[in-house]
XYZ file of C-alpha atoms in Angstrom:
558
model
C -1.574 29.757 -4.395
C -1.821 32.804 -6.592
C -2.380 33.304 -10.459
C -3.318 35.471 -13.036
C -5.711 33.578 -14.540
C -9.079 34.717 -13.018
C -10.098 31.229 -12.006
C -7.240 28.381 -11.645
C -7.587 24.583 -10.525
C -4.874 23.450 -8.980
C -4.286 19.284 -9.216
C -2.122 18.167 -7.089
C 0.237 15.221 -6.123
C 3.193 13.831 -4.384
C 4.934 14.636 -6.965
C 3.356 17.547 -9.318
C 1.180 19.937 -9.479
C -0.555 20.564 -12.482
C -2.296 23.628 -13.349
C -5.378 23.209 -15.419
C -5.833 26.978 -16.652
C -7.347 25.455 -19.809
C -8.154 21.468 -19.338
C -7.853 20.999 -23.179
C -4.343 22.657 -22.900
C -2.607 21.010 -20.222
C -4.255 17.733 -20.128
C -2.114 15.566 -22.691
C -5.060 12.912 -22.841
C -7.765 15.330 -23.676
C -8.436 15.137 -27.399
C -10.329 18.000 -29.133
C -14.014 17.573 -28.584
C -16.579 20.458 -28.935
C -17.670 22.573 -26.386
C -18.726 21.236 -22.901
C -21.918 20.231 -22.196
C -22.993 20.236 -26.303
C -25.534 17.443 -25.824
C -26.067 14.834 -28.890
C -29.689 14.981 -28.062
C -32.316 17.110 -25.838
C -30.556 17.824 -22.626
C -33.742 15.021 -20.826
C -34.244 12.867 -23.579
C -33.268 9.053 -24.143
C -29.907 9.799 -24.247
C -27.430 11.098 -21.791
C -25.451 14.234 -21.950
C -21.822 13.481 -23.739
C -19.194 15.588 -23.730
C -16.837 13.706 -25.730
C -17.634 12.464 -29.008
C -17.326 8.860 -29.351
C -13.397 7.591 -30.538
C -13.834 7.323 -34.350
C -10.978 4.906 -34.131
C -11.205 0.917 -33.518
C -9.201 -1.358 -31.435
C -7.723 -4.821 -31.528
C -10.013 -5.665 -28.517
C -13.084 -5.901 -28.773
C -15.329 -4.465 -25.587
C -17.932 -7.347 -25.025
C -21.211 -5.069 -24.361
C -22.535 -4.976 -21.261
C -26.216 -5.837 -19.661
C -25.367 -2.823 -17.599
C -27.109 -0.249 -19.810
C -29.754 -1.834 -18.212
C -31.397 -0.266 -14.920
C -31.930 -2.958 -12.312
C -36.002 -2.301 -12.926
C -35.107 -3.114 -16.321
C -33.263 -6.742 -15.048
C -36.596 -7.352 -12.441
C -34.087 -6.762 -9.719
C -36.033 -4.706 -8.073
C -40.237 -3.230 -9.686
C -40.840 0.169 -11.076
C -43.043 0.856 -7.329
C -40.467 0.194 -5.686
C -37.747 2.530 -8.102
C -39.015 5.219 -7.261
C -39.955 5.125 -3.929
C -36.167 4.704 -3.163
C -35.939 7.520 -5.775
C -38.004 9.801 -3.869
C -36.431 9.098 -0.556
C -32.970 10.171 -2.223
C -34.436 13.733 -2.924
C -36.145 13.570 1.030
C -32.728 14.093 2.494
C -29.513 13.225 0.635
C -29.864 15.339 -2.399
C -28.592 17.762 0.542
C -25.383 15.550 1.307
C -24.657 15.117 -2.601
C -25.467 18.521 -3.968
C -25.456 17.946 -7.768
C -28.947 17.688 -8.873
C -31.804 19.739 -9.566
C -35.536 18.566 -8.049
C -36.780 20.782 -11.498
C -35.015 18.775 -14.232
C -33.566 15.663 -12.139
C -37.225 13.573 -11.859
C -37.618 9.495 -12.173
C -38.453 9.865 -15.603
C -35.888 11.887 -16.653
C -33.093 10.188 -14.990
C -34.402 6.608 -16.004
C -34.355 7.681 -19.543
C -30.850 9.532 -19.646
C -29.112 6.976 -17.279
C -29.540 3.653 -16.074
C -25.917 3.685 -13.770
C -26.828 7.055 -12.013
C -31.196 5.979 -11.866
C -29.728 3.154 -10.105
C -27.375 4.757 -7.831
C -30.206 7.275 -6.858
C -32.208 4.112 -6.321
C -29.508 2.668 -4.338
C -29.130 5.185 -1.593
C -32.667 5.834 -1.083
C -32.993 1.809 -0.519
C -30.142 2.019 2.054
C -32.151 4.918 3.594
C -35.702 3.028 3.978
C -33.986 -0.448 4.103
C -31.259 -0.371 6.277
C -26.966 -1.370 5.267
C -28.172 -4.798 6.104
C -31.078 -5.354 3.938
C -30.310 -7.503 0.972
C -31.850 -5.775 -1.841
C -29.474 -2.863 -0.802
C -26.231 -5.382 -1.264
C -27.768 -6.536 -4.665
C -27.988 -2.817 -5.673
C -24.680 -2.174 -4.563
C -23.188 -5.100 -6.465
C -25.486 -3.603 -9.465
C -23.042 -0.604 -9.437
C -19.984 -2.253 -9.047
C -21.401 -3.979 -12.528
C -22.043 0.034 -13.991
C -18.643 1.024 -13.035
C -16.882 -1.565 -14.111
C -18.082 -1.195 -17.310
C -17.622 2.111 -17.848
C -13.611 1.991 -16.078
C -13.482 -0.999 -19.055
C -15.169 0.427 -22.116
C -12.906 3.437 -23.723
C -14.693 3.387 -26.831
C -17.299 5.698 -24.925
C -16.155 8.500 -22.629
C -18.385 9.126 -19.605
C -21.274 11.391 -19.550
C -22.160 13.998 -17.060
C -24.484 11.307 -15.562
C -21.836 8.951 -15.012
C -19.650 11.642 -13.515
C -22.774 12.668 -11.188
C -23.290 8.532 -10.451
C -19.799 8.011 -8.965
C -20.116 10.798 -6.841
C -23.100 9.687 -5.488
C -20.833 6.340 -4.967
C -18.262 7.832 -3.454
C -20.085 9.852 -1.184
C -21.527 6.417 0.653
C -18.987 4.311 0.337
C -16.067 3.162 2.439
C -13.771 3.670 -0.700
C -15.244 6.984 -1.013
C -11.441 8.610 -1.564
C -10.934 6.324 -4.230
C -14.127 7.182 -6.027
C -14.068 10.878 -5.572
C -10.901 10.970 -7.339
C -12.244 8.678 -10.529
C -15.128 11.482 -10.586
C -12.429 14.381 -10.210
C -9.674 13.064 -12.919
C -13.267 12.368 -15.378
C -14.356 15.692 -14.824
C -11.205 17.895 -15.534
C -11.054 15.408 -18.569
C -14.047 16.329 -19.703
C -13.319 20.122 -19.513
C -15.299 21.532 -16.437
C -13.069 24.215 -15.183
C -13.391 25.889 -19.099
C -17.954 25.083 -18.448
C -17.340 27.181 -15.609
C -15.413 29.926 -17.244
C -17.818 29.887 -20.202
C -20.556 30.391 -17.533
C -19.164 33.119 -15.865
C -18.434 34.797 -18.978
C -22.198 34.442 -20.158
C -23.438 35.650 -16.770
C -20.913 39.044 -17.089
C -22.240 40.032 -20.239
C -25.893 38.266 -20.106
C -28.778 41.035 -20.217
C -31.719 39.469 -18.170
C -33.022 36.340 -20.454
C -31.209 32.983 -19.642
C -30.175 31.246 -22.626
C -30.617 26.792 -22.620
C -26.693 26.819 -23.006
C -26.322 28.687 -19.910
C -28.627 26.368 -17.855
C -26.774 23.696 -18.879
C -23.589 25.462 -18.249
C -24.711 25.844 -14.701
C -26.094 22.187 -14.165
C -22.743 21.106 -15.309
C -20.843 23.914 -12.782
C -23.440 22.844 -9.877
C -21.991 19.597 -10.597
C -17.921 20.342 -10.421
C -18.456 22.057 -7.545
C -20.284 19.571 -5.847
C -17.342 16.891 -6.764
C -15.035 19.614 -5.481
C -16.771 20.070 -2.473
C -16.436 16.251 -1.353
C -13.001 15.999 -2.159
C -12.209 18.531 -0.348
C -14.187 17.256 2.896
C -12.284 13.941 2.461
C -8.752 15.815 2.115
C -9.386 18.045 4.945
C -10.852 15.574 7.647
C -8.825 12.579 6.303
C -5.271 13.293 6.732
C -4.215 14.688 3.493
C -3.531 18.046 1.952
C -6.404 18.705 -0.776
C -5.902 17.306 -4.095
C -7.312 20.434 -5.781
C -6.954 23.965 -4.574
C -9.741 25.985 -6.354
C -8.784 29.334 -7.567
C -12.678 30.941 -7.161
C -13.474 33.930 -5.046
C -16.523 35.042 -3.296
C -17.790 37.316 -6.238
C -17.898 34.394 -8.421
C -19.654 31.999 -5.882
C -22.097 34.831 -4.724
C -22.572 35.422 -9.198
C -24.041 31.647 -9.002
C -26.030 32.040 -5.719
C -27.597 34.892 -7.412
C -28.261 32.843 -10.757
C -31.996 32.103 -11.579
C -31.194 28.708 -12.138
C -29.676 28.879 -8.639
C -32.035 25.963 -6.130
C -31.900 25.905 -2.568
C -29.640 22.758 -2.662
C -27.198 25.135 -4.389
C -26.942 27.368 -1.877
C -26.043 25.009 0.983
C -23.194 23.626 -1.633
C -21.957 26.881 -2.142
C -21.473 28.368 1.428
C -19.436 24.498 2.134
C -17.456 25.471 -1.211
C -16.022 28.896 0.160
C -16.196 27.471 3.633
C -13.688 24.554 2.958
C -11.353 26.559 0.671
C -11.108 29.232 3.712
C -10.479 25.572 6.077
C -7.656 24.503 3.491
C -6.154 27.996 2.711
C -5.246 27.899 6.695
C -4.160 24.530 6.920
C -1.687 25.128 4.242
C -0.306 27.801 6.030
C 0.072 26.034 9.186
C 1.668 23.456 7.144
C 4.201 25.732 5.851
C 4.754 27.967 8.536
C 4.619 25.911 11.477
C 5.070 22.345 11.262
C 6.584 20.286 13.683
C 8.458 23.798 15.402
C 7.878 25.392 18.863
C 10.299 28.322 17.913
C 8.667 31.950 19.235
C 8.953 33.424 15.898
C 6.753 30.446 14.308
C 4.316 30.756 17.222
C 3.653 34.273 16.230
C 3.278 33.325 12.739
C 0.792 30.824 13.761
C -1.191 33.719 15.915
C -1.601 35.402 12.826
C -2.867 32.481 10.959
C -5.841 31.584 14.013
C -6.496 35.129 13.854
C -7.061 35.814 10.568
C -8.591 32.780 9.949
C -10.965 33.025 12.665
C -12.223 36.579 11.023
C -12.530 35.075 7.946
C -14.858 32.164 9.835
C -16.814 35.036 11.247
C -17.562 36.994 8.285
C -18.441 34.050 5.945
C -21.317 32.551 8.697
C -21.929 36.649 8.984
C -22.616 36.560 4.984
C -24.137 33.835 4.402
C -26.871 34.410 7.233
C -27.408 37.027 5.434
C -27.895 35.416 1.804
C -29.914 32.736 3.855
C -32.356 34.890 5.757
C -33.200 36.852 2.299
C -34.582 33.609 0.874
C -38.280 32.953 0.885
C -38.859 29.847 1.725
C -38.614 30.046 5.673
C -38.244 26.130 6.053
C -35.410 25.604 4.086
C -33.795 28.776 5.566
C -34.746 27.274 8.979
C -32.741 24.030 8.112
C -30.376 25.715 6.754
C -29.142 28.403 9.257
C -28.809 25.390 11.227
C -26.412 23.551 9.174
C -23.712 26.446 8.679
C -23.671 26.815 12.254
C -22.699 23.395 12.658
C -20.454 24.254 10.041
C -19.102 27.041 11.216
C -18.242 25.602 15.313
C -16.819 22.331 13.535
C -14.239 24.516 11.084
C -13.065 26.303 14.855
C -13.049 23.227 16.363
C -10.528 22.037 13.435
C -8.386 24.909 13.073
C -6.878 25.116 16.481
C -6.712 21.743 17.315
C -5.028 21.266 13.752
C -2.703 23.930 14.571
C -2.247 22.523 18.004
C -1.064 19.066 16.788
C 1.400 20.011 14.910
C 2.882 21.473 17.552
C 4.019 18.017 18.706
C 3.025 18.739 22.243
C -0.139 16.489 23.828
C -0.331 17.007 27.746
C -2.361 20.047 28.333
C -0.214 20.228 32.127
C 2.789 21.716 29.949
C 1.416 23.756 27.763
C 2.071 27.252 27.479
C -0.907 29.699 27.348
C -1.327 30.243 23.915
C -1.673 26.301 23.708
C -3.714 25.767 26.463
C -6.103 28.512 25.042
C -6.245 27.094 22.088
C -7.518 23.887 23.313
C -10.188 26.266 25.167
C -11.328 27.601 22.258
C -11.772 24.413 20.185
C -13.607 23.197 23.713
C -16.130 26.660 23.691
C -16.864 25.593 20.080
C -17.519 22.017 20.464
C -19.913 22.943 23.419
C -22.036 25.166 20.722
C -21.701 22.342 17.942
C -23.421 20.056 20.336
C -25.899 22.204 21.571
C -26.983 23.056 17.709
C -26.839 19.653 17.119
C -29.155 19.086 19.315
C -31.974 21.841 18.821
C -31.623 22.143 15.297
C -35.131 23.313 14.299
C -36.882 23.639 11.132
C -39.900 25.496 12.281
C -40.947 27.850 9.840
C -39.854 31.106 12.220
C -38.120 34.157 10.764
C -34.720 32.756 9.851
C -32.325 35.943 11.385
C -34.227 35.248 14.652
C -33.689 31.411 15.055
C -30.324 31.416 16.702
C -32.061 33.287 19.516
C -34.771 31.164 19.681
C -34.927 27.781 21.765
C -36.643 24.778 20.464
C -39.290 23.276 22.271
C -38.342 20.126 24.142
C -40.688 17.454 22.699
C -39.402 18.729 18.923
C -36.858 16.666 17.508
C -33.637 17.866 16.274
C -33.934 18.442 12.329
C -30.736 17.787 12.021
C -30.426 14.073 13.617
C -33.514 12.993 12.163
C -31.569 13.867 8.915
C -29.382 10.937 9.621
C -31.435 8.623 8.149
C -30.239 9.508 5.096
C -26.704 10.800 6.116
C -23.202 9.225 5.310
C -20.681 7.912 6.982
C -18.744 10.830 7.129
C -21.597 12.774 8.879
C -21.841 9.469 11.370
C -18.185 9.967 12.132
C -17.833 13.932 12.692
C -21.372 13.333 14.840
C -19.792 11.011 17.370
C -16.268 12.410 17.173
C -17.044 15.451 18.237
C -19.212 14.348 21.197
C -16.386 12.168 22.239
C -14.562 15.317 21.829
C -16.407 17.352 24.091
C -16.683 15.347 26.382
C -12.789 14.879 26.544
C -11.573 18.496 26.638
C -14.126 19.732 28.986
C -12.232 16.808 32.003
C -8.680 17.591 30.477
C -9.302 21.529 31.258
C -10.687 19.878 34.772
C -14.402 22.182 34.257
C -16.325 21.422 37.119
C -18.078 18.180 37.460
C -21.884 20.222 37.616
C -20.749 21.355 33.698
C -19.598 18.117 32.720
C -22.805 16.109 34.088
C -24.656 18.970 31.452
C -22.761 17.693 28.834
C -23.165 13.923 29.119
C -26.983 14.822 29.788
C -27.125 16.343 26.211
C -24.746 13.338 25.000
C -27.330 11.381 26.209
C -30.233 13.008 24.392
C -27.978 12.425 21.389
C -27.747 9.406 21.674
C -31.587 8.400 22.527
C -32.432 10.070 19.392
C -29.994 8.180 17.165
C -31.391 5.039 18.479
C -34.675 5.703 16.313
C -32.024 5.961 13.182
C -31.832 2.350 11.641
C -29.896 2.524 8.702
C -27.026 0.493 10.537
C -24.373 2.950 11.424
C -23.805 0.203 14.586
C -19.500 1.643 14.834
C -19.992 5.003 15.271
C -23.256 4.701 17.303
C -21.128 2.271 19.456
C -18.417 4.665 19.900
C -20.813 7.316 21.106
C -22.441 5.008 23.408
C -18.663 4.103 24.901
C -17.532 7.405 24.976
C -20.343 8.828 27.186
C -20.140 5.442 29.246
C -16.155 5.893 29.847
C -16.625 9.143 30.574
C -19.443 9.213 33.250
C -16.934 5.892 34.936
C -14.413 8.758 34.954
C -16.978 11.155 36.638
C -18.275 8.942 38.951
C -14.440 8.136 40.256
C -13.385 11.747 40.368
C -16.573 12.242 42.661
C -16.271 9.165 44.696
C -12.395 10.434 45.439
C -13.331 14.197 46.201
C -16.274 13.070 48.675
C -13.377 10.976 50.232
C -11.131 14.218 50.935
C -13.609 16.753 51.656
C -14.812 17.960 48.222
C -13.972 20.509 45.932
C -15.427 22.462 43.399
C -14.006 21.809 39.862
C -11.414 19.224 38.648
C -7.707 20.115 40.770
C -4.763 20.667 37.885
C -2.481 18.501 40.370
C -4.538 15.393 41.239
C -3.592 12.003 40.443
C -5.296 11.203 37.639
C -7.808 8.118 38.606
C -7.864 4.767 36.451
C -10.941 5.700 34.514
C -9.755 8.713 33.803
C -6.373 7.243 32.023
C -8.978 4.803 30.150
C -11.063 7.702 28.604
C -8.339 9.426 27.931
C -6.638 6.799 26.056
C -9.709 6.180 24.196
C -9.026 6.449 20.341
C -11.255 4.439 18.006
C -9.776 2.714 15.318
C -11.851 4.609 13.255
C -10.768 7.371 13.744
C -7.078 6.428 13.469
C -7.243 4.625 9.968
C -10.255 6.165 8.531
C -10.220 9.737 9.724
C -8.220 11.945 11.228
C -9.950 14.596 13.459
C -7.550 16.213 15.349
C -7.556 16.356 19.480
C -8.249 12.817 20.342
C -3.992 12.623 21.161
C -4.421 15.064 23.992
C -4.345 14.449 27.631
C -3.659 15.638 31.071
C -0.483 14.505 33.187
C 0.397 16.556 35.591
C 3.791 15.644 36.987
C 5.856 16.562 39.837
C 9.270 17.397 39.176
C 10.646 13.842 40.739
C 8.320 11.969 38.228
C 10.119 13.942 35.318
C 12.731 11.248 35.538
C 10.444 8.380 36.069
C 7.979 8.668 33.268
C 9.269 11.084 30.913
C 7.856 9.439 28.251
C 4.325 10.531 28.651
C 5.175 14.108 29.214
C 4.626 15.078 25.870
């Protein structure tokens, strides 16, 4: 979506689409407020920062105050000790997966004094992380912030802070009503202004000499933090079966003018490379939206062509660039870690594309497909081979970062990136065991021989052994991954059994019958990710059918 305006947010629903070129503007329920981010006390002291003034007005209803500007150390829920362990734990792991603070500014003190909803959402996850889902003190934490929002959903006598705004994300990123959530974050931030912060920012940093200014710091904490609510959104719009609420009208000068910002962390770099990553992902699934749909017509294939292709360059340059921005950093570990993590990136956003573009297509059984099809599904198999081979020998070992993808872990390190899953999200849980699942189906539908496929569910295995030490309760997604290997050796194991039976062959025939097991792996499709997610691929399969079977069981030819 093009405009004039140099950077344009794009809010979007079934029914409009409103463009917030200036939030004050276009934003009916905005009233005027001063600048963004003007704080009604030290930036860190006792109070937090407000970018609304409080209503001068009163009402006929009276808001009964709350206990919840209390923390839950402040209630004896849970002792100071204990705070900020939990605290501490947040910033071991998911400060990565919720990229909106600052280790510099965002300490236990700090965020105790400024906040008691977001100290105790901090707190929260970093209990779920060292307790467990199942552990009790996490469910009275969780029904702690079910207390904070309600309050501040009820109370409009006092608009939310930036801390509130950061608390809900940090809610929403953990939480099974995480769409929900992200969107109460998303409609409080444009409320509050923070597509203007981050024009004011980018104007300072155009015309800033070298010294950084406290208003500009703060302009960037509050940018680090739209972003980062941007940023989730759009992984729930793009992996959960709906278009993106927001279309963010940023380019890669302005995202490489913030990575090269001295307030810039190394948190901020991950979040910014997934920023211009997932805007590249929803550019091209707009376009094969709007150009392809449901059609098999020649002239919409080729437009499709050109969509893969150019979207595949694009793929290639941004993991080119940002290796590049990566490897220049100096602190090798984090470089190490993350290298890793925008190759993941990068194999799971070609994984996506074509086997998005393929499902609209409306065709499923890989027997009929033309070539372009059928290579499609090829290359989304390629890439799912090197996701789970840099899933598994992820490595944080302090080597030079431009040589690490050439570099093989040892075999007694773990991965750095499933030991990460500790502290990971559901999300993360799901794309981990889809996309093993995944694997493991498209290398039997394109019938790769059984040596290759054995390889596969070896490193499934490993996978899975090394999840096992993860006890945070994730028990339905590490049960699907335990299934889907299972189903799929069964299918193995009868393919075998039935070649040793007629001589053997080398790879998987394209006109076999297919085998009982095989049907049952094939049909496998979680519940999860039917309601919850919607990763494309799982609705392919391979039915080969003669041409007297066309008129027997024409209904699972496509």
């Amino acid at each position: 979506m093009q405009n004039n305006s140099p950077s344009v947010v794009h809010v979007e629903s079934p029914q409009t689409a409103i463009s917030a070129h200036s939030t004050t503007g276009h934003f009916s329920f905005v009233s005027p407020n001063p600048p963004l981010g003007t704080p009604n006390t030290h930036i860190f002291g006792s109070q937090a920062t407000s970018i609304f003034p409080v209503s001068q007005g009163l009402t006929s209803t009276q808001v009964v105050p709350s206990r919840t500007v209390c923390s839950a150390v402040d209630i004896g829920l849970i002792t100071w000790d204990q705070a900020s362990v939990w605290f501490q734990s947040f910033f071991s792991g998911s400060h990565y997966l919720v990229p909106i603070f600052c280790e510099r500014t965002d300490t236990v003190e700090s965020v105790s004094s400024r906040s008691a909803f977001l100290f105790d959402a901090i707190v929260s996850i970093g209990c779920r992380a060292e307790e467990g889902l199942s552990s009790s003190i996490y469910h009275r934490l969780q029904s702690r912030l079910r207390e904070h929002l309600t309050n501040v959903l009820i109370n409009t006598l006092s608009p939310p802070s930036l801390e509130i705004i950061q608390a809900i994300t940090v809610m929403a990123s953990y939480s099974e009503n995480g769409f929900t959530l992200v969107a109460i974050a998303l409609r409080f931030a444009l409320n509050m202004g923070m597509p203007d912060t981050v024009e004011q920012l980018m104007t300072k940093i155009s015309k800033r000499s070298l010294e950084v200014s406290a208003e500009e710091k703060e302009l960037y904490r509050i940018a680090r933090v739209w972003y980062g609510i941007c940023n989730l959104e759009l992984f729930f719009s793009l992996d959960g079966g709906k278009l993106p609420g927001i279309t963010l009208g940023t380019s890669p000068r302005r995202i490489r003018a913030l990575v090269n910002h001295r307030e810039r962390t190394a948190v901020d770099v991950r979040l910014l490379s997934q920023v211009e990553l997932n805007i590249i992902r929803s550019n091209a699934y707009n376009n094969i939206v709007n150009q392809y749909g449901a059609s098999i017509l020649a002239e919409n294939e080729s437009l499709l062509r050109s969509t893969i292709h150019d979207t595949t360059v694009e793929l290639a340059l941004w993991l080119e660039e940002w290796t590049a921005i990566i490897s220049t950093k100096p602190d090798l570990y984090h470089a190490s870690v993350a290298l890793s993590n925008i190759r993941i990136q990068y194999e799971w956003a070609l994984i996506t594309l074509h086997l998005k573009a393929l499902s609209d297509s409306g065709i499923e059984n890989i027997a009929i497909m033309n070539d372009f099809q059928r290579g499609m599904v090829y290359t989304a198999k390629e890439a799912a081979v090197r996701h789970l081979h840099h899933i598994l020998h992820a490595s944080s070992s302090p080597r030079l970062p431009i040589e690490a993808s050439d570099q093989e872990q040892h075999p007694d390190q773990p991965s750095t990136y499933l030991t990460t899953f500790k502290w990971t999200m559901d999300y993360v849980w799901a794309k981990c065991a889809f996309s093993v699942l995944l694997v493991l189906k498209l290398a039997l539908l394109l019938r790769d021989p059984p040596s290759d496929l054995i390889l596969l569910l070896r490193d499934a295995h490993k996978v899975l052994e090394a999840l096992k030490k993860i006890t945070v309760g994730h028990i339905a997604y590490f049960q699907i991954l335990q299934v889907s290997i299972e189903k799929c050796e069964s299918a193995l194991k009868e393919y075998m059994t039935e070649r040793e039976r007629e001589g053997g062959m080398d790879g998987l025939g394209e006109g076999e019958v297919v085998g009982d097991g095989e049907k049952d792996f094939q049909g496998y499709a979680p519940t999860e990710f039917v309601f919850e997610w919607d990763f494309p691929g799982l609705n392919l399969r391979h039915m080969p059918l003669g041409w007297q079977e066309l008129f027997i069981d024409l209904d699972n030819v496509f």
